[in-house]
C-alpha cells in the first residue's frame, strides 16, 4: 500500500499525459489508522498537488472502492477501510477519448477520477487541472478544422507541424474544404450572372453584395462556433437539438432586423437622389434579414447533420455554411430586386 505513480495514456492515436502521477491507495484489508498515516507520510512532488481521495484496491491492484479524505478522517481508526469505502465507482478507462473524459468530469463535478485499465487495475488519477490542456487542445483542433484544415495526419496541438511540413503535406491539409468553398463561390457567381440584367440596370445593387455576403459569413461563423463548442462539451444532444435550432433561428431573425434596418437606412441615404432609393433600401433590408436567419440556422443544422453522418462537424461547417447562405442570400436579394425594380430593367 502507499503512494503510487502512473503515466496512463489516453486515445488510441494520441498520447496525453493527463493522469496525475501521484495518489494514495491501500488494500481493502487496511485499517483506517494506517491509511491515515499513509496520507501523513505522503509527499507530493508538486507542492500544488492536492489529494482528495483514498483509493482502495484488492491484492491484485484492481480498484474496488474509494473514500474521501473527510470520510477517512471521520471513520474509527480500528475499522478496516472496506467497511466505509464506496463501491459504486465512477472511473475513466485508460483508452477513453479525452473529450469524453473531460465531459465526464464536468458532468460528475468531481475534482478527481480514478483511471483504470481493461482489468480494472488502478493506474492513475485524472484531475480537473489535468484536463485543462486536453480541453484547450480539442478546442484548438475544432477551431482550426472550422477554418478548413483536416487533421487526419497532424495533431492539432502541434501547430509547428503545420508550419514545418512539406508543401505537398500542407496542401493536403488545406485544400479539401477550400475546394468545397471554391465550388460554392462559383455557384454564387452563377447566381449573379443569372441576374446580370438587373445588376446592369441598377449598378447600386453591386455596392451591397459584399455587405450581404460578409454579414452572412460572420453570423454563420458565430452560430457554428457556438454549436460545435456546445456539441463537444455535451451541452447539445438529441434531446435539446430542436430547441437550440429554433432559438438560434429567432436570434438570427432579431440580428437580421437590427442589421437590416441599419443597412437599409444606409442604402437609402446613400442613394437618396435616385428614384429607386426606397426600393433599394427594401431589397437591402430583406436581403440582410434573410441572410442572417439562414446563416444562423444552417450554422447549427449543417454541423448537426455532419455529426450524424459521422463526419467531423468542425471540419465541414464553414465551407458548407458559406455555400448555402451565399447562394440563398443572393437568390433572394437579386430576385426581390428584379421584382421591385422591374421598371428599370
JSON list of C-alpha atoms in Angstrom, two decimals, residues 142 145-146 177 219-232 236 238 241 245 248 294-322 324:
[
{"chain": "A", "resi": 142, "resn": "UNK", "atom": "CA", "xyz": [-12.13, 22.31, -33.63]},
{"chain": "A", "resi": 145, "resn": "UNK", "atom": "CA", "xyz": [-10.82, 22.49, -38.57]},
{"chain": "A", "resi": 146, "resn": "UNK", "atom": "CA", "xyz": [-13.67, 25.00, -38.90]},
{"chain": "A", "resi": 177, "resn": "UNK", "atom": "CA", "xyz": [-12.51, 22.08, -47.81]},
{"chain": "A", "resi": 219, "resn": "UNK", "atom": "CA", "xyz": [-23.34, 35.29, -38.42]},
{"chain": "A", "resi": 220, "resn": "UNK", "atom": "CA", "xyz": [-22.81, 31.76, -39.74]},
{"chain": "A", "resi": 221, "resn": "UNK", "atom": "CA", "xyz": [-19.36, 31.53, -38.19]},
{"chain": "A", "resi": 222, "resn": "UNK", "atom": "CA", "xyz": [-20.70, 32.69, -34.84]},
{"chain": "A", "resi": 223, "resn": "UNK", "atom": "CA", "xyz": [-23.52, 30.14, -34.93]},
{"chain": "A", "resi": 224, "resn": "UNK", "atom": "CA", "xyz": [-21.34, 27.21, -36.00]},
{"chain": "A", "resi": 225, "resn": "UNK", "atom": "CA", "xyz": [-18.67, 28.03, -33.41]},
{"chain": "A", "resi": 226, "resn": "UNK", "atom": "CA", "xyz": [-21.28, 28.12, -30.64]},
{"chain": "A", "resi": 227, "resn": "UNK", "atom": "CA", "xyz": [-22.83, 24.88, -31.87]},
{"chain": "A", "resi": 228, "resn": "UNK", "atom": "CA", "xyz": [-19.56, 22.94, -32.27]},
{"chain": "A", "resi": 229, "resn": "UNK", "atom": "CA", "xyz": [-18.45, 24.02, -28.82]},
{"chain": "A", "resi": 230, "resn": "UNK", "atom": "CA", "xyz": [-21.81, 23.04, -27.31]},
{"chain": "A", "resi": 231, "resn": "UNK", "atom": "CA", "xyz": [-21.71, 19.70, -29.10]},
{"chain": "A", "resi": 232, "resn": "UNK", "atom": "CA", "xyz": [-18.13, 18.99, -27.97]},
{"chain": "A", "resi": 236, "resn": "UNK", "atom": "CA", "xyz": [-26.29, 19.95, -27.22]},
{"chain": "A", "resi": 238, "resn": "UNK", "atom": "CA", "xyz": [-30.71, 14.73, -29.41]},
{"chain": "A", "resi": 241, "resn": "UNK", "atom": "CA", "xyz": [-31.28, 19.99, -30.51]},
{"chain": "A", "resi": 245, "resn": "UNK", "atom": "CA", "xyz": [-32.29, 25.23, -33.64]},
{"chain": "A", "resi": 248, "resn": "UNK", "atom": "CA", "xyz": [-30.88, 30.23, -32.99]},
{"chain": "A", "resi": 294, "resn": "UNK", "atom": "CA", "xyz": [-30.37, 31.44, -42.99]},
{"chain": "A", "resi": 295, "resn": "UNK", "atom": "CA", "xyz": [-26.79, 31.70, -41.71]},
{"chain": "A", "resi": 296, "resn": "UNK", "atom": "CA", "xyz": [-27.89, 31.25, -38.09]},
{"chain": "A", "resi": 297, "resn": "UNK", "atom": "CA", "xyz": [-29.98, 28.17, -38.85]},
{"chain": "A", "resi": 298, "resn": "UNK", "atom": "CA", "xyz": [-27.54, 26.44, -41.20]},
{"chain": "A", "resi": 299, "resn": "UNK", "atom": "CA", "xyz": [-24.73, 27.33, -38.79]},
{"chain": "A", "resi": 300, "resn": "UNK", "atom": "CA", "xyz": [-26.44, 24.91, -36.41]},
{"chain": "A", "resi": 301, "resn": "UNK", "atom": "CA", "xyz": [-28.07, 22.45, -38.80]},
{"chain": "A", "resi": 302, "resn": "UNK", "atom": "CA", "xyz": [-25.06, 21.66, -41.03]},
{"chain": "A", "resi": 303, "resn": "UNK", "atom": "CA", "xyz": [-22.69, 20.76, -38.16]},
{"chain": "A", "resi": 304, "resn": "UNK", "atom": "CA", "xyz": [-25.50, 18.67, -36.67]},
{"chain": "A", "resi": 305, "resn": "UNK", "atom": "CA", "xyz": [-26.04, 16.79, -39.94]},
{"chain": "A", "resi": 306, "resn": "UNK", "atom": "CA", "xyz": [-22.29, 16.27, -40.39]},
{"chain": "A", "resi": 307, "resn": "UNK", "atom": "CA", "xyz": [-22.07, 14.89, -36.86]},
{"chain": "A", "resi": 308, "resn": "UNK", "atom": "CA", "xyz": [-24.98, 12.50, -37.50]},
{"chain": "A", "resi": 309, "resn": "UNK", "atom": "CA", "xyz": [-23.36, 11.30, -40.72]},
{"chain": "A", "resi": 310, "resn": "UNK", "atom": "CA", "xyz": [-20.15, 10.53, -38.87]},
{"chain": "A", "resi": 311, "resn": "UNK", "atom": "CA", "xyz": [-18.11, 13.45, -40.22]},
{"chain": "A", "resi": 312, "resn": "UNK", "atom": "CA", "xyz": [-16.24, 15.93, -38.06]},
{"chain": "A", "resi": 313, "resn": "UNK", "atom": "CA", "xyz": [-18.68, 18.89, -37.74]},
{"chain": "A", "resi": 314, "resn": "UNK", "atom": "CA", "xyz": [-15.84, 21.38, -37.25]},
{"chain": "A", "resi": 315, "resn": "UNK", "atom": "CA", "xyz": [-14.07, 20.43, -40.48]},
{"chain": "A", "resi": 316, "resn": "UNK", "atom": "CA", "xyz": [-17.06, 20.73, -42.80]},
{"chain": "A", "resi": 317, "resn": "UNK", "atom": "CA", "xyz": [-19.01, 23.57, -41.21]},
{"chain": "A", "resi": 318, "resn": "UNK", "atom": "CA", "xyz": [-17.69, 26.85, -42.57]},
{"chain": "A", "resi": 319, "resn": "UNK", "atom": "CA", "xyz": [-17.28, 25.91, -46.26]},
{"chain": "A", "resi": 320, "resn": "UNK", "atom": "CA", "xyz": [-20.74, 24.35, -46.49]},
{"chain": "A", "resi": 321, "resn": "UNK", "atom": "CA", "xyz": [-22.38, 27.10, -44.45]},
{"chain": "A", "resi": 322, "resn": "UNK", "atom": "CA", "xyz": [-20.77, 29.72, -46.68]},
{"chain": "A", "resi": 324, "resn": "UNK", "atom": "CA", "xyz": [-25.61, 27.60, -48.59]}
]
